[in-house]
Amino acid sequence: LALDENFKKFLLSCIAENSIPHLLLYGSPGTGKNSIVNVLLNNMQCFKLIINASEERGIDTIREKVQTFAKTAAFGNKLKIIVLNEADGLNYLAQDSLRELMETSSKNCRFILTCNYLGKISEAIKSRCSMHQLAPTAKQIAERLIKVLDIEGISYEKDYILKIVKFADLRKVLTTSQVLSKTYDILTL
């Protein structure tokens, strides 16, 4: 992942301690929010519930699915993690109900929220989360792209790297490079 070194250290300590605070990961599409969630969930001992909040955005989802999962006892005192992808899609009532649930269930349950538009998340939710903006620099994107291309054995020109990282996020850069590598022997722009 193209991440700031301090944030990488934070994530590694969460995994090592098998504990996280409530997290709010925000940034443009393609910056790695869901990849970070997957890394955490795959490397922590936990029960998990994952909801796409842009599709299930109402208070009923919070009351029926999220609250039920958060309030039930965890087998073996394992940590429970609830992921709300695209939490900026939750309506006001759902966010208000979520705020209360974050307070009452924090002993054994943590929330990871991802969003593209931080302004659509209530201040009450933000204040309960450790917030992390994901905005890889062009240099970080270039380094990650070079590493992937080298691992995959794909040839490229230096100018290709310099040009492509200027116009796209990491996901788009990787996808475009993959498509171009099927057609061209050497990636160039």
PDB file of N, CA and C in Angstrom, residues 82-125:
ATOM      1  N   ILE A  82     -16.974  -3.837  12.964  1.00  0.00           N
ATOM      2  CA  ILE A  82     -18.030  -3.516  12.006  1.00  0.00           C
ATOM      3  C   ILE A  82     -17.465  -2.513  11.011  1.00  0.00           C
ATOM      4  N   VAL A  83     -17.520  -2.877   9.734  1.00  0.00           N
ATOM      5  CA  VAL A  83     -17.023  -2.007   8.673  1.00  0.00           C
ATOM      6  C   VAL A  83     -18.220  -1.410   7.948  1.00  0.00           C
ATOM      7  N   LEU A  84     -18.228  -0.091   7.869  1.00  0.00           N
ATOM      8  CA  LEU A  84     -19.254   0.617   7.101  1.00  0.00           C
ATOM      9  C   LEU A  84     -18.551   1.317   5.944  1.00  0.00           C
ATOM     10  N   ASN A  85     -18.516   0.628   4.792  1.00  0.00           N
ATOM     11  CA  ASN A  85     -17.920   1.217   3.604  1.00  0.00           C
ATOM     12  C   ASN A  85     -18.845   2.297   3.058  1.00  0.00           C
ATOM     13  N   GLU A  86     -18.244   3.360   2.572  1.00  0.00           N
ATOM     14  CA  GLU A  86     -18.994   4.493   2.027  1.00  0.00           C
ATOM     15  C   GLU A  86     -19.985   5.033   3.055  1.00  0.00           C
ATOM     16  N   ALA A  87     -19.485   5.233   4.261  1.00  0.00           N
ATOM     17  CA  ALA A  87     -20.320   5.714   5.365  1.00  0.00           C
ATOM     18  C   ALA A  87     -20.896   7.095   5.108  1.00  0.00           C
ATOM     19  N   ASP A  88     -20.317   7.831   4.168  1.00  0.00           N
ATOM     20  CA  ASP A  88     -20.871   9.133   3.822  1.00  0.00           C
ATOM     21  C   ASP A  88     -22.239   8.998   3.153  1.00  0.00           C
ATOM     22  N   GLY A  89     -22.649   7.761   2.834  1.00  0.00           N
ATOM     23  CA  GLY A  89     -23.985   7.518   2.291  1.00  0.00           C
ATOM     24  C   GLY A  89     -25.051   7.338   3.360  1.00  0.00           C
ATOM     25  N   LEU A  90     -24.654   7.211   4.634  1.00  0.00           N
ATOM     26  CA  LEU A  90     -25.626   7.054   5.718  1.00  0.00           C
ATOM     27  C   LEU A  90     -26.411   8.350   5.911  1.00  0.00           C
ATOM     28  N   ASN A  91     -27.718   8.214   6.081  1.00  0.00           N
ATOM     29  CA  ASN A  91     -28.524   9.422   6.318  1.00  0.00           C
ATOM     30  C   ASN A  91     -28.340   9.919   7.755  1.00  0.00           C
ATOM     31  N   TYR A  92     -28.907  11.071   8.048  1.00  0.00           N
ATOM     32  CA  TYR A  92     -28.712  11.719   9.351  1.00  0.00           C
ATOM     33  C   TYR A  92     -29.170  10.826  10.507  1.00  0.00           C
ATOM     34  N   LEU A  93     -30.349  10.224  10.393  1.00  0.00           N
ATOM     35  CA  LEU A  93     -30.866   9.387  11.485  1.00  0.00           C
ATOM     36  C   LEU A  93     -29.967   8.174  11.714  1.00  0.00           C
ATOM     37  N   ALA A  94     -29.480   7.581  10.636  1.00  0.00           N
ATOM     38  CA  ALA A  94     -28.586   6.426  10.767  1.00  0.00           C
ATOM     39  C   ALA A  94     -27.284   6.837  11.446  1.00  0.00           C
ATOM     40  N   GLN A  95     -26.736   7.993  11.083  1.00  0.00           N
ATOM     41  CA  GLN A  95     -25.498   8.460  11.717  1.00  0.00           C
ATOM     42  C   GLN A  95     -25.726   8.765  13.191  1.00  0.00           C
ATOM     43  N   ASP A  96     -26.870   9.326  13.532  1.00  0.00           N
ATOM     44  CA  ASP A  96     -27.165   9.631  14.929  1.00  0.00           C
ATOM     45  C   ASP A  96     -27.284   8.347  15.749  1.00  0.00           C
ATOM     46  N   SER A  97     -27.933   7.350  15.195  1.00  0.00           N
ATOM     47  CA  SER A  97     -28.061   6.065  15.873  1.00  0.00           C
ATOM     48  C   SER A  97     -26.701   5.379  15.991  1.00  0.00           C
ATOM     49  N   LEU A  98     -25.881   5.509  14.952  1.00  0.00           N
ATOM     50  CA  LEU A  98     -24.541   4.931  14.958  1.00  0.00           C
ATOM     51  C   LEU A  98     -23.673   5.564  16.039  1.00  0.00           C
ATOM     52  N   ARG A  99     -23.773   6.868  16.199  1.00  0.00           N
ATOM     53  CA  ARG A  99     -23.004   7.575  17.226  1.00  0.00           C
ATOM     54  C   ARG A  99     -23.267   6.967  18.599  1.00  0.00           C
ATOM     55  N   GLU A 100     -24.516   6.765  18.924  1.00  0.00           N
ATOM     56  CA  GLU A 100     -24.878   6.192  20.227  1.00  0.00           C
ATOM     57  C   GLU A 100     -24.357   4.763  20.359  1.00  0.00           C
ATOM     58  N   LEU A 101     -24.466   4.001  19.289  1.00  0.00           N
ATOM     59  CA  LEU A 101     -24.004   2.614  19.300  1.00  0.00           C
ATOM     60  C   LEU A 101     -22.488   2.544  19.478  1.00  0.00           C
ATOM     61  N   MET A 102     -21.760   3.470  18.898  1.00  0.00           N
ATOM     62  CA  MET A 102     -20.301   3.502  19.046  1.00  0.00           C
ATOM     63  C   MET A 102     -19.915   3.709  20.509  1.00  0.00           C
ATOM     64  N   GLU A 103     -20.701   4.481  21.224  1.00  0.00           N
ATOM     65  CA  GLU A 103     -20.422   4.725  22.648  1.00  0.00           C
ATOM     66  C   GLU A 103     -20.756   3.512  23.502  1.00  0.00           C
ATOM     67  N   THR A 104     -21.906   2.926  23.273  1.00  0.00           N
ATOM     68  CA  THR A 104     -22.388   1.872  24.164  1.00  0.00           C
ATOM     69  C   THR A 104     -21.754   0.506  23.919  1.00  0.00           C
ATOM     70  N   SER A 105     -21.187   0.295  22.751  1.00  0.00           N
ATOM     71  CA  SER A 105     -20.637  -1.030  22.450  1.00  0.00           C
ATOM     72  C   SER A 105     -19.114  -1.037  22.306  1.00  0.00           C
ATOM     73  N   SER A 106     -18.460   0.017  22.712  1.00  0.00           N
ATOM     74  CA  SER A 106     -17.013   0.136  22.460  1.00  0.00           C
ATOM     75  C   SER A 106     -16.161  -0.827  23.286  1.00  0.00           C
ATOM     76  N   LYS A 107     -16.733  -1.473  24.279  1.00  0.00           N
ATOM     77  CA  LYS A 107     -15.950  -2.406  25.083  1.00  0.00           C
ATOM     78  C   LYS A 107     -15.475  -3.606  24.262  1.00  0.00           C
ATOM     79  N   ASN A 108     -16.343  -4.137  23.406  1.00  0.00           N
ATOM     80  CA  ASN A 108     -15.981  -5.332  22.641  1.00  0.00           C
ATOM     81  C   ASN A 108     -16.151  -5.173  21.134  1.00  0.00           C
ATOM     82  N   CYS A 109     -16.494  -3.989  20.676  1.00  0.00           N
ATOM     83  CA  CYS A 109     -16.788  -3.794  19.265  1.00  0.00           C
ATOM     84  C   CYS A 109     -16.169  -2.488  18.767  1.00  0.00           C
ATOM     85  N   ARG A 110     -15.532  -2.543  17.611  1.00  0.00           N
ATOM     86  CA  ARG A 110     -14.944  -1.348  17.000  1.00  0.00           C
ATOM     87  C   ARG A 110     -15.552  -1.141  15.627  1.00  0.00           C
ATOM     88  N   PHE A 111     -15.546   0.092  15.209  1.00  0.00           N
ATOM     89  CA  PHE A 111     -16.097   0.461  13.920  1.00  0.00           C
ATOM     90  C   PHE A 111     -14.993   0.988  13.019  1.00  0.00           C
ATOM     91  N   ILE A 112     -15.038   0.581  11.764  1.00  0.00           N
ATOM     92  CA  ILE A 112     -14.178   1.152  10.734  1.00  0.00           C
ATOM     93  C   ILE A 112     -15.108   1.729   9.682  1.00  0.00           C
ATOM     94  N   LEU A 113     -15.019   3.018   9.488  1.00  0.00           N
ATOM     95  CA  LEU A 113     -15.830   3.695   8.492  1.00  0.00           C
ATOM     96  C   LEU A 113     -14.922   4.187   7.371  1.00  0.00           C
ATOM     97  N   THR A 114     -15.371   4.045   6.141  1.00  0.00           N
ATOM     98  CA  THR A 114     -14.646   4.605   5.013  1.00  0.00           C
ATOM     99  C   THR A 114     -15.573   5.595   4.317  1.00  0.00           C
ATOM    100  N   CYS A 115     -14.990   6.639   3.760  1.00  0.00           N
ATOM    101  CA  CYS A 115     -15.805   7.600   3.020  1.00  0.00           C
ATOM    102  C   CYS A 115     -14.964   8.374   2.020  1.00  0.00           C
ATOM    103  N   ASN A 116     -15.633   8.868   0.998  1.00  0.00           N
ATOM    104  CA  ASN A 116     -14.992   9.727   0.010  1.00  0.00           C
ATOM    105  C   ASN A 116     -15.165  11.194   0.369  1.00  0.00           C
ATOM    106  N   TYR A 117     -16.269  11.528   1.028  1.00  0.00           N
ATOM    107  CA  TYR A 117     -16.607  12.922   1.320  1.00  0.00           C
ATOM    108  C   TYR A 117     -16.734  13.124   2.834  1.00  0.00           C
ATOM    109  N   LEU A 118     -15.669  13.576   3.441  1.00  0.00           N
ATOM    110  CA  LEU A 118     -15.630  13.741   4.894  1.00  0.00           C
ATOM    111  C   LEU A 118     -16.711  14.693   5.395  1.00  0.00           C
ATOM    112  N   GLY A 119     -17.050  15.680   4.607  1.00  0.00           N
ATOM    113  CA  GLY A 119     -18.063  16.652   5.004  1.00  0.00           C
ATOM    114  C   GLY A 119     -19.448  16.057   5.206  1.00  0.00           C
ATOM    115  N   LYS A 120     -19.684  14.861   4.719  1.00  0.00           N
ATOM    116  CA  LYS A 120     -20.987  14.212   4.871  1.00  0.00           C
ATOM    117  C   LYS A 120     -21.058  13.355   6.135  1.00  0.00           C
ATOM    118  N   ILE A 121     -19.977  13.311   6.894  1.00  0.00           N
ATOM    119  CA  ILE A 121     -19.946  12.557   8.153  1.00  0.00           C
ATOM    120  C   ILE A 121     -20.171  13.554   9.287  1.00  0.00           C
ATOM    121  N   SER A 122     -21.071  13.225  10.205  1.00  0.00           N
ATOM    122  CA  SER A 122     -21.396  14.136  11.298  1.00  0.00           C
ATOM    123  C   SER A 122     -20.194  14.361  12.215  1.00  0.00           C
ATOM    124  N   GLU A 123     -20.155  15.531  12.810  1.00  0.00           N
ATOM    125  CA  GLU A 123     -19.076  15.861  13.744  1.00  0.00           C
ATOM    126  C   GLU A 123     -19.080  14.900  14.928  1.00  0.00           C
ATOM    127  N   ALA A 124     -20.247  14.437  15.335  1.00  0.00           N
ATOM    128  CA  ALA A 124     -20.340  13.500  16.458  1.00  0.00           C
ATOM    129  C   ALA A 124     -19.645  12.180  16.137  1.00  0.00           C
ATOM    130  N   ILE A 125     -19.779  11.702  14.915  1.00  0.00           N
ATOM    131  CA  ILE A 125     -19.092  10.467  14.504  1.00  0.00           C
ATOM    132  C   ILE A 125     -17.593  10.728  14.414  1.00  0.00           C
TER     133      ILE A 125
END
